[in-house]
Structure formats: structure tokens, C-alpha cells
mmCIF file of C-alpha atoms (C1' of nucleotides) in Angstrom:
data_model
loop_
_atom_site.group_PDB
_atom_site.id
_atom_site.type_symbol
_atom_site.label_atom_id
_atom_site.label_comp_id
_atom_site.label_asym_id
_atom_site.label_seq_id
_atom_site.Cartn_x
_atom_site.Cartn_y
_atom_site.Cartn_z
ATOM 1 C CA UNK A 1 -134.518 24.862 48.060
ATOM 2 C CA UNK A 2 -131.210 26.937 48.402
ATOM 3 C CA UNK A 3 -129.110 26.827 51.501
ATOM 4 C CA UNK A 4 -130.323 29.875 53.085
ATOM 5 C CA UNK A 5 -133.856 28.119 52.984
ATOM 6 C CA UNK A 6 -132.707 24.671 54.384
ATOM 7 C CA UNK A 7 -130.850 26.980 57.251
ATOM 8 C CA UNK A 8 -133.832 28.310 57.984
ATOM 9 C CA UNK A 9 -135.878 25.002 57.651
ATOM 10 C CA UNK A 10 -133.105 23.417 59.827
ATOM 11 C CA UNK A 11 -133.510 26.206 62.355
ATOM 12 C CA UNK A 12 -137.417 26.452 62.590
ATOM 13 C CA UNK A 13 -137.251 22.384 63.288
ATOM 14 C CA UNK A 14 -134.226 22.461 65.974
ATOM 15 C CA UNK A 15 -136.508 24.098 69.044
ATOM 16 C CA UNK A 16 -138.686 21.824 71.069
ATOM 17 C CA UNK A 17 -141.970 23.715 71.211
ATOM 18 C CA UNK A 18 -141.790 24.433 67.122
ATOM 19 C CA UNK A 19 -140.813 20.433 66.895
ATOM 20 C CA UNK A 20 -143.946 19.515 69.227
ATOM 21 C CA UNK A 21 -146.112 22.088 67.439
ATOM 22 C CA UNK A 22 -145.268 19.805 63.922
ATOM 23 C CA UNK A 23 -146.057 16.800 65.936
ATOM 24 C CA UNK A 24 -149.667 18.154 66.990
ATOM 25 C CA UNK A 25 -150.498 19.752 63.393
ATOM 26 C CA UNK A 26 -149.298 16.892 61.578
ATOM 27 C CA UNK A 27 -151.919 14.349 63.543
ATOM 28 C CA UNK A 28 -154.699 16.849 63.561
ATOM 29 C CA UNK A 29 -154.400 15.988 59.575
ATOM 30 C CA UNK A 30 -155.992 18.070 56.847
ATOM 31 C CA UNK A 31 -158.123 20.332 59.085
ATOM 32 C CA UNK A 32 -155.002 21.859 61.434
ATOM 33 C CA UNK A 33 -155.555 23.356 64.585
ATOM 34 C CA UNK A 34 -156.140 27.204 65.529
ATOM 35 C CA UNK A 35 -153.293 28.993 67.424
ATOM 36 C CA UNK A 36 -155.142 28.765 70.898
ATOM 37 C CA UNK A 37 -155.624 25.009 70.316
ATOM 38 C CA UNK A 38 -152.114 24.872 69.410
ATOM 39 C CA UNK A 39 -150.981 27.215 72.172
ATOM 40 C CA UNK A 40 -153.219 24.430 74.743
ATOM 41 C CA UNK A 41 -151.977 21.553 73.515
ATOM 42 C CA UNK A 42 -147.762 22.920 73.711
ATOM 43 C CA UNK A 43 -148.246 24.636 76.704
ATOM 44 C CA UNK A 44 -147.415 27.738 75.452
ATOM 45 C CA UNK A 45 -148.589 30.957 76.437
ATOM 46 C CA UNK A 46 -150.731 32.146 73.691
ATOM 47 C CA UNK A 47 -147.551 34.825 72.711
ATOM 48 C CA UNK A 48 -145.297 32.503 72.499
ATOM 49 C CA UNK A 49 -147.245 29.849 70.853
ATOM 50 C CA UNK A 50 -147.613 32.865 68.094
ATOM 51 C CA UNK A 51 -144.096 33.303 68.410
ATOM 52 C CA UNK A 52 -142.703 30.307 67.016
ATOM 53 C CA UNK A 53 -146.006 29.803 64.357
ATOM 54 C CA UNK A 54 -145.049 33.492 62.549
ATOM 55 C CA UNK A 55 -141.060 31.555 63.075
ATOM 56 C CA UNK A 56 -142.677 28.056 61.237
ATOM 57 C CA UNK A 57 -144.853 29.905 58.487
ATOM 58 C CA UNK A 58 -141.847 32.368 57.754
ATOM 59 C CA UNK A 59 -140.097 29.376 56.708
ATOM 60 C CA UNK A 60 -142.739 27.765 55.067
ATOM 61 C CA UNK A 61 -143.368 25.047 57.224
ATOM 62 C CA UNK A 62 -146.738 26.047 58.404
ATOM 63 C CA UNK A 63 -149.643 27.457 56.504
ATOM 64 C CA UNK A 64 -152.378 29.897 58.021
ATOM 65 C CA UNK A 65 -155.738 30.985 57.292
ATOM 66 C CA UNK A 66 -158.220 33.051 59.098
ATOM 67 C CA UNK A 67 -161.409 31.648 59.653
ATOM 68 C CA UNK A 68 -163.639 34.308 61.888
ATOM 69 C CA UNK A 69 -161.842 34.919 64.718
ATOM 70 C CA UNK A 70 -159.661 32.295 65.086
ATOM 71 C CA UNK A 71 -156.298 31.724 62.847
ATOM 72 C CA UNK A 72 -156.219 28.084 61.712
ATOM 73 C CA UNK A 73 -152.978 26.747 60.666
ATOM 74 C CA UNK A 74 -152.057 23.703 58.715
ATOM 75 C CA UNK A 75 -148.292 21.773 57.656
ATOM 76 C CA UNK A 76 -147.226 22.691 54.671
ATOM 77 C CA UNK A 77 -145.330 19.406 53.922
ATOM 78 C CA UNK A 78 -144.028 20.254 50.389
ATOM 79 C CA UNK A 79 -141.908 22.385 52.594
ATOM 80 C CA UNK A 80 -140.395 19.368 54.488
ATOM 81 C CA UNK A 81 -140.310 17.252 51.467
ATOM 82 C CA UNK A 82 -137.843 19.960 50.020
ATOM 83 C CA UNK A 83 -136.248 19.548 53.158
ATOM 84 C CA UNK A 84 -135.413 15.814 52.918
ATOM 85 C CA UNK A 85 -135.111 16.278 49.290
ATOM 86 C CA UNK A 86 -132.126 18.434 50.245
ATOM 87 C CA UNK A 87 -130.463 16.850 52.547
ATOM 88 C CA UNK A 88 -130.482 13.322 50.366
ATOM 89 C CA UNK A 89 -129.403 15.316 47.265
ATOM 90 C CA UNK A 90 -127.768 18.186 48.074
ATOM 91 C CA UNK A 91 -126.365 17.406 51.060
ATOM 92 C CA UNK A 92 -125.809 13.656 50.879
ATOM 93 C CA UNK A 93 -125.167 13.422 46.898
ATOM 94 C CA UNK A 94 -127.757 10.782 47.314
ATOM 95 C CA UNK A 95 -126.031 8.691 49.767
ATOM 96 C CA UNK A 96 -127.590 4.884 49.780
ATOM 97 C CA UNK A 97 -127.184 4.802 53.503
ATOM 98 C CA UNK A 98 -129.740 7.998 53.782
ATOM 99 C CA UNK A 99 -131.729 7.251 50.951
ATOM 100 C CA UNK A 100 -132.932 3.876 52.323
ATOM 101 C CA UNK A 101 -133.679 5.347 55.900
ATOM 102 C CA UNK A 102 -136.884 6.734 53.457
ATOM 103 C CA UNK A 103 -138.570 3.529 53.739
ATOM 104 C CA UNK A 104 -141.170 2.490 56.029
ATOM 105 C CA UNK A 105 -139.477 -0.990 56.801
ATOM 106 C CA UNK A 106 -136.299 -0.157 57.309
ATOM 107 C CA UNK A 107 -133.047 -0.111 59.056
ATOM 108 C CA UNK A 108 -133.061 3.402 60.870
ATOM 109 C CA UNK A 109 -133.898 3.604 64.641
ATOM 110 C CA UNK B 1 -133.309 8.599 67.372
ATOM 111 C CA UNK B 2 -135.651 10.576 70.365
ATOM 112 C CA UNK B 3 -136.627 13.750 70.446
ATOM 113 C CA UNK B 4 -133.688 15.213 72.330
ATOM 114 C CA UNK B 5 -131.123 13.905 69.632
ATOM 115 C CA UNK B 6 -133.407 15.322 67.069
ATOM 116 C CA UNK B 7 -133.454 18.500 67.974
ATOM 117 C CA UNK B 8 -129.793 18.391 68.435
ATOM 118 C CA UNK B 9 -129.594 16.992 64.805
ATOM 119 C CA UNK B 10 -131.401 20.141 63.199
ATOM 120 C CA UNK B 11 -129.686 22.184 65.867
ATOM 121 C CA UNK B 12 -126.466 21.130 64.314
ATOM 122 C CA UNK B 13 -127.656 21.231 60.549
ATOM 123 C CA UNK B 14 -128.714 24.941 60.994
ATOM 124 C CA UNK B 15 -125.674 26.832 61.078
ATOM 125 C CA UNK B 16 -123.944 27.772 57.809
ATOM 126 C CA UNK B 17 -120.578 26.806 59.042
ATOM 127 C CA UNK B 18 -121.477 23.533 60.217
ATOM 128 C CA UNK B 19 -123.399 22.489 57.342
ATOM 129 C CA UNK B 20 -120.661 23.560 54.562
ATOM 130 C CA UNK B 21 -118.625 21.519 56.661
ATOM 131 C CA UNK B 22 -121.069 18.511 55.987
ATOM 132 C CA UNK B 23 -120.949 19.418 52.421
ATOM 133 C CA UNK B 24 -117.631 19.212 51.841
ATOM 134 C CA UNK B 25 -116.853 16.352 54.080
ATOM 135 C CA UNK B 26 -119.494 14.433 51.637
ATOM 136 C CA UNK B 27 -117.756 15.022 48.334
ATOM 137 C CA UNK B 28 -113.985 14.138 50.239
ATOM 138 C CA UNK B 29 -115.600 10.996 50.727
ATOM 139 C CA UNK B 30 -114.674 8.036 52.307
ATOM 140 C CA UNK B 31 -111.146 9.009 52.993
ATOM 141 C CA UNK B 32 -112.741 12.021 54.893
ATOM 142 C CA UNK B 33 -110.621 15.667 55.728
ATOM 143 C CA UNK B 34 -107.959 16.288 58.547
ATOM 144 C CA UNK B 35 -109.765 19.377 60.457
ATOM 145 C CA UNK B 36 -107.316 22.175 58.797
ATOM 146 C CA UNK B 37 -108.232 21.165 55.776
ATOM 147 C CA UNK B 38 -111.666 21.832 56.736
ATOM 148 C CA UNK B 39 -110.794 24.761 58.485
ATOM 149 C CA UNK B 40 -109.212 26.495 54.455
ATOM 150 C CA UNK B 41 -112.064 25.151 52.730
ATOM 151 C CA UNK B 42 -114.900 26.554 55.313
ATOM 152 C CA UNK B 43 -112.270 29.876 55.805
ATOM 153 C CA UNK B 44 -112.910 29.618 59.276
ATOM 154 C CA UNK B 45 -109.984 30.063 62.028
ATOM 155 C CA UNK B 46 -108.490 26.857 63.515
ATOM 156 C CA UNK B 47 -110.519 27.571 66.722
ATOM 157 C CA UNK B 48 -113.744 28.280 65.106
ATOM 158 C CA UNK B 49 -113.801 25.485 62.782
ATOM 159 C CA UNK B 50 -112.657 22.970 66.272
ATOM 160 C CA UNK B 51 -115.801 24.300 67.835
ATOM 161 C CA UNK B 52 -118.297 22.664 64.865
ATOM 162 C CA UNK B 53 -116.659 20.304 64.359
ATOM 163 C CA UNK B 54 -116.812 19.222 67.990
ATOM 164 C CA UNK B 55 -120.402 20.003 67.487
ATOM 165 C CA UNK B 56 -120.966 17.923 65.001
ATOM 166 C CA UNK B 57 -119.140 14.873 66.462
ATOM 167 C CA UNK B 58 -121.172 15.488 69.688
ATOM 168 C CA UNK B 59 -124.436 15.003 67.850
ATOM 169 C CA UNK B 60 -123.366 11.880 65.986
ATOM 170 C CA UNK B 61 -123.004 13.759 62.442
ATOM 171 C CA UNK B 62 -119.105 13.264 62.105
ATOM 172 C CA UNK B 63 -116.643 10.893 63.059
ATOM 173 C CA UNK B 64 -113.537 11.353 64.158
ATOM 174 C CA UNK B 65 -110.090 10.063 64.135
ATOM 175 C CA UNK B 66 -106.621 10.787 64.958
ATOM 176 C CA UNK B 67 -103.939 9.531 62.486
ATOM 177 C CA UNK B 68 -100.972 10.569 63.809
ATOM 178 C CA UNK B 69 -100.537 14.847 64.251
ATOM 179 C CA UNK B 70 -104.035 14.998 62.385
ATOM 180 C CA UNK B 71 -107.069 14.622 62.914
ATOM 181 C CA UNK B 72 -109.579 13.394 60.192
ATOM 182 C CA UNK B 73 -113.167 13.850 59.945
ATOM 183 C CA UNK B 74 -115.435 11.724 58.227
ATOM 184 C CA UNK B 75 -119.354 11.757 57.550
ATOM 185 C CA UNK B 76 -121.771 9.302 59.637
ATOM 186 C CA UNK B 77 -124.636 8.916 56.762
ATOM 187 C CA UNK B 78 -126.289 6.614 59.551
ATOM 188 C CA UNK B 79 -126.889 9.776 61.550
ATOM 189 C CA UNK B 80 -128.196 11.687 58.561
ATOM 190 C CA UNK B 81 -130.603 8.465 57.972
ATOM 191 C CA UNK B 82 -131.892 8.508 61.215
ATOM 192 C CA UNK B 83 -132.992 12.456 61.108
ATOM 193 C CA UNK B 84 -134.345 11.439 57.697
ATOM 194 C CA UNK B 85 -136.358 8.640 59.107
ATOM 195 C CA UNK B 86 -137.307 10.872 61.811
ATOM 196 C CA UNK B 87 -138.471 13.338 60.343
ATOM 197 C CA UNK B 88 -140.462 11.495 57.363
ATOM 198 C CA UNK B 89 -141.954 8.669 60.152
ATOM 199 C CA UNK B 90 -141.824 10.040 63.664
ATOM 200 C CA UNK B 91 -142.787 13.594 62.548
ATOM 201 C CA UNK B 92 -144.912 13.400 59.808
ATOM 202 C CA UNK B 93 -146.434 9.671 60.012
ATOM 203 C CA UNK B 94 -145.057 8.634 56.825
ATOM 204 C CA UNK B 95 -146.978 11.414 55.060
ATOM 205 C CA UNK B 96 -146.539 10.619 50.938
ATOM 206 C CA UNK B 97 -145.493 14.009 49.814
ATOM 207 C CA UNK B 98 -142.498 13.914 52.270
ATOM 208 C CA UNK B 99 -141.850 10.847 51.249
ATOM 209 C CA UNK B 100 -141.745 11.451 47.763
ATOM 210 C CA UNK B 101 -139.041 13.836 48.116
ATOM 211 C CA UNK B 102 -136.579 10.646 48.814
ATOM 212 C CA UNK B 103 -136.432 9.690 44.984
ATOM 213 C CA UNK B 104 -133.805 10.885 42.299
ATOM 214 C CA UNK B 105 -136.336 12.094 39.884
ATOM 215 C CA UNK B 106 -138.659 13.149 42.700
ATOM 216 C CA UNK B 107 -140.748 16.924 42.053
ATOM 217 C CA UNK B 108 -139.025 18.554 45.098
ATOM 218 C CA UNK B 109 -136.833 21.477 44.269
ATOM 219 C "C1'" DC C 1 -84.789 17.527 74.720
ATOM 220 C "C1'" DT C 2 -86.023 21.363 71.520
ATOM 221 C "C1'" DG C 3 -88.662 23.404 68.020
ATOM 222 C "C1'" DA C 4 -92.291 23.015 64.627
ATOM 223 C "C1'" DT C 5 -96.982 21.639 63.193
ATOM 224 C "C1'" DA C 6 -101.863 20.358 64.046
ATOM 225 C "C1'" DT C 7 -105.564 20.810 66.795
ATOM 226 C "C1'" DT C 8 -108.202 21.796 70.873
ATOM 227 C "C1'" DT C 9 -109.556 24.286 75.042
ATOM 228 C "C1'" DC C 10 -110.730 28.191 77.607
ATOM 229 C "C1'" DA C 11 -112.270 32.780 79.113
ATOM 230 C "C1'" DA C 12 -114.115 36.941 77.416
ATOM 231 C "C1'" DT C 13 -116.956 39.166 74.334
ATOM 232 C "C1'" DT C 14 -120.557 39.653 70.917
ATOM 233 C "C1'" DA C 15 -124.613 38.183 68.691
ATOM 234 C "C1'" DA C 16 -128.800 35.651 68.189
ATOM 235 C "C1'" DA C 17 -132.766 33.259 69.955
ATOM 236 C "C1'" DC C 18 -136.317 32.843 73.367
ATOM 237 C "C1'" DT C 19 -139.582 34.345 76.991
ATOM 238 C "C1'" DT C 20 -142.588 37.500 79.314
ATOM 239 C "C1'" DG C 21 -146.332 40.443 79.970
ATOM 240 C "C1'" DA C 22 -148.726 44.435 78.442
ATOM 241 C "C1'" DA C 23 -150.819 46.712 74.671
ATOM 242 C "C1'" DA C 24 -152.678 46.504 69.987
ATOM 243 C "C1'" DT C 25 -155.496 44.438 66.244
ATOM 244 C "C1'" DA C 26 -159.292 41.760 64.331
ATOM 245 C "C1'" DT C 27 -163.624 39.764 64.583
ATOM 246 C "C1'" DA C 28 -167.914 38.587 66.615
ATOM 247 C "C1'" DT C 29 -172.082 39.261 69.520
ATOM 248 C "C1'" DA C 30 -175.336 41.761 72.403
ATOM 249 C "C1'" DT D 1 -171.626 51.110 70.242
ATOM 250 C "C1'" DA D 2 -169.757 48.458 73.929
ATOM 251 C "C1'" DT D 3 -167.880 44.099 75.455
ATOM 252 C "C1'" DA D 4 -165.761 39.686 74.889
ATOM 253 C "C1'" DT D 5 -162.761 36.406 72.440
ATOM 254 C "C1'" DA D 6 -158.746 35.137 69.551
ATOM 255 C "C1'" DT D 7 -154.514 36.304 68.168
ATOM 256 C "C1'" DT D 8 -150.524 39.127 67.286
ATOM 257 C "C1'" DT D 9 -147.066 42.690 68.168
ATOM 258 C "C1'" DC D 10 -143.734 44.993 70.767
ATOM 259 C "C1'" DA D 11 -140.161 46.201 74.142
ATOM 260 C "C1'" DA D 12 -137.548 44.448 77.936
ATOM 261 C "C1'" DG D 13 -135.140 41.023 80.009
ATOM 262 C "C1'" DT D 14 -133.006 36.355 79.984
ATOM 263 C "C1'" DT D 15 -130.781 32.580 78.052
ATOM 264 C "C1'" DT D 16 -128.145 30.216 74.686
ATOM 265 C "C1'" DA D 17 -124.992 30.101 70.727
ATOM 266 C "C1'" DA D 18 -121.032 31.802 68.199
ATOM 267 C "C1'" DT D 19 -116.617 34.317 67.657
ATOM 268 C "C1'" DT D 20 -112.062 35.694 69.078
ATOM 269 C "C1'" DG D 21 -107.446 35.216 70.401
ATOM 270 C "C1'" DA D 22 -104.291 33.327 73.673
ATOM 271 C "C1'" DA D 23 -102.730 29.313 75.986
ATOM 272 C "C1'" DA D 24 -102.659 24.259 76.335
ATOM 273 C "C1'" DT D 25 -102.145 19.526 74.407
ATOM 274 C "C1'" DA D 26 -100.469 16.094 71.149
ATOM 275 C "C1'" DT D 27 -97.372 14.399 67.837
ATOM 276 C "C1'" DC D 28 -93.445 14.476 65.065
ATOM 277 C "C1'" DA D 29 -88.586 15.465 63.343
ATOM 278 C "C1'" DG D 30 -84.072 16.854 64.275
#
DNA sequence: CTGATATTTCAATTAAACTTGAAATATATA
DNA sequence: TATATATTTCAAGTTTAATTGAAATATCAG
């Protein structure tokens, strides 16, 4: 990941709806959710809900795939691994602080 | 961290400027960088480089201090941990692939 | 106190991101 | 083919973020 892609990455993850969209797709696990379930469940209208999913699959975040009528997308998280790979290494230098906020017990609020 | 102060986290991370700033704040290390020091290395005007950096501070990214007619600006890696944690365990659920990303020697590019 | 240096603040402008609603596209079913 | 459903696209308007340059604040040295 080069800077212009954790910009981006940074940028697709600092709105509320595309945050809460994440949220939704990353609990409806391996089978996502179709834009109008998506656009439901953020209270989006279904424009905007398609907005900010073209804004979260340009960046990689978000994977789609047409099934019939409906569009069915799904987190892509290799993309937000690469994220938190970047800011640990690239950004941090791997920083011990960071690093152990990467654990499931730990310190980080 | 909430939602609010994420959002303001990635906000703050997703502007060129402001995250070259990070950078090179992170290899001055602990002794940190008065803010027209910044201001050369970033090439930004006094005035533009003021308004991220009060940007950053705002969101809990940077510290600040004045020592004397400067004013130095260090890195809060607790504030970088706490996105990291946020995102890896309040955004995706601890999800393995994200979390592999934390490692050294990890696959993530 | 005066003048110089370091930085911030502010108002005005410019640029980018977001929202809205209508129209367009794609697919399915009768 | 006609109609309905699911989703996207587009243009217009609105809001928010960023840049600029001048003025203000803070500190220091003479």
C-alpha cells in the first residue's frame, strides 16, 4: 500500500455512514448484505447508500457482486489489513506502543 | 476510543499534509520538531502547516509543547494504538486477516 | 521599551465532499 | 412486451475542509 492508497483508505473510513456501513457488513460475515439491505439498515436513501459503496469499493474496502437483481457486497479485509499494516510500519516504524494495541487483551481503550 | 473520535482519527490521517507531518514527526523521535521545522520539511507556509497541526493536536495525534519561542510537536503512539485497536476490534471483531497485518514479517503489502 | 523571531489566528476565498431527487440501467416476472 | 424491483448515475445545490495572506500573540535579546 502506497500513500495515495492509505489517503484514500483513510478517507473512505473518516465519514460516519461509510464507518457504519463497515460495521453492518463486517457482522453480516461471509455472506454481506445487498445495497438496499445496506441502504435499510444506515438509513440511507438508496442513492446515497450507493454513493458511499462505489466511494468504499473504489478504495478497495468493499467487494461487490451481482447476484440477479440485487448487488451483494462483502469487506474486503485484506484491504484494511494493508491499512493497519501501514500505519504500524510505515507510519509508526513499528512503534511498540501501536503494535501491542493489536492484541485482543490489551491496553487500548 | 468512540465512534466520534474515530472518525476524527481517519479524518485527520487522510490528508497528505497532515499525515507527512506524522511521518516525519515519527522518525524525529522522541525529541519531537518545533512547528517551523515541520513547516520546511512538509513545504507548507507557517499558517498552513499551524492549521494541521492544530488538527492533529485536536484529535489526540500530536502533542504539544512550548519551550520557550518554540513550539515542539511530538507523536502520541497511544492515539495511533487506539485507532489500531479500533479498527482491528470495534470494526472488524478481531477478524484474523486484519489482524495479521500487525506482525513484522506479516503478508500485507 | 524596541525590534526580531516563532507561531497562531482570522476573514476571505477556493476546493472538495456530501446530499438530493429525478432519470437511467439491469434484471426479473407476468 | 409491459411492468415492477433493485440499484446506479447524474446534475444541482449544500455543507465542510483547505488555502491564502495579513494581523495578532508570545518570547527573547539588545
Amino acid at each position: 500500500m502506497n500513500e495515495a492508497e492509505a489517503l484514500a483508505t483513510f478517507g473512505a473510513l473518516s465519514n460516519v455512514t461509510r464507518l457504519r456501513i463497515l460495521k453492518h457488513l463486517v457482522k453480516a460475515g461471509g455472506d454481506g448484505l445487498t445495497a438496499g439491505e445496506i441502504s435499510n439498515e444506515v438509513e440511507a436513501t438508496p442513492s446515497r447508500a450507493s454513493f458511499h459503496l462505489a466511494e468504499m469499493t473504489k478504495t478497495g474496502l468493499l467487494i461487490s457482486e451481482r447476484q440477479s437483481r440485487e448487488i451483494i457486497y462483502r469487506v474486503d479485509f485484506k484491504s484494511i489489513g494493508d491499512m493497519v499494516h501501514y500505519l504500524i510500519h510505515d507510519c509508526c516504524e513499528g512503534n511498540k506502543t501501536v503494535q501491542s494495541c493489536c492484541n485482543p487483551n490489551d491496553n487500548c481503550l
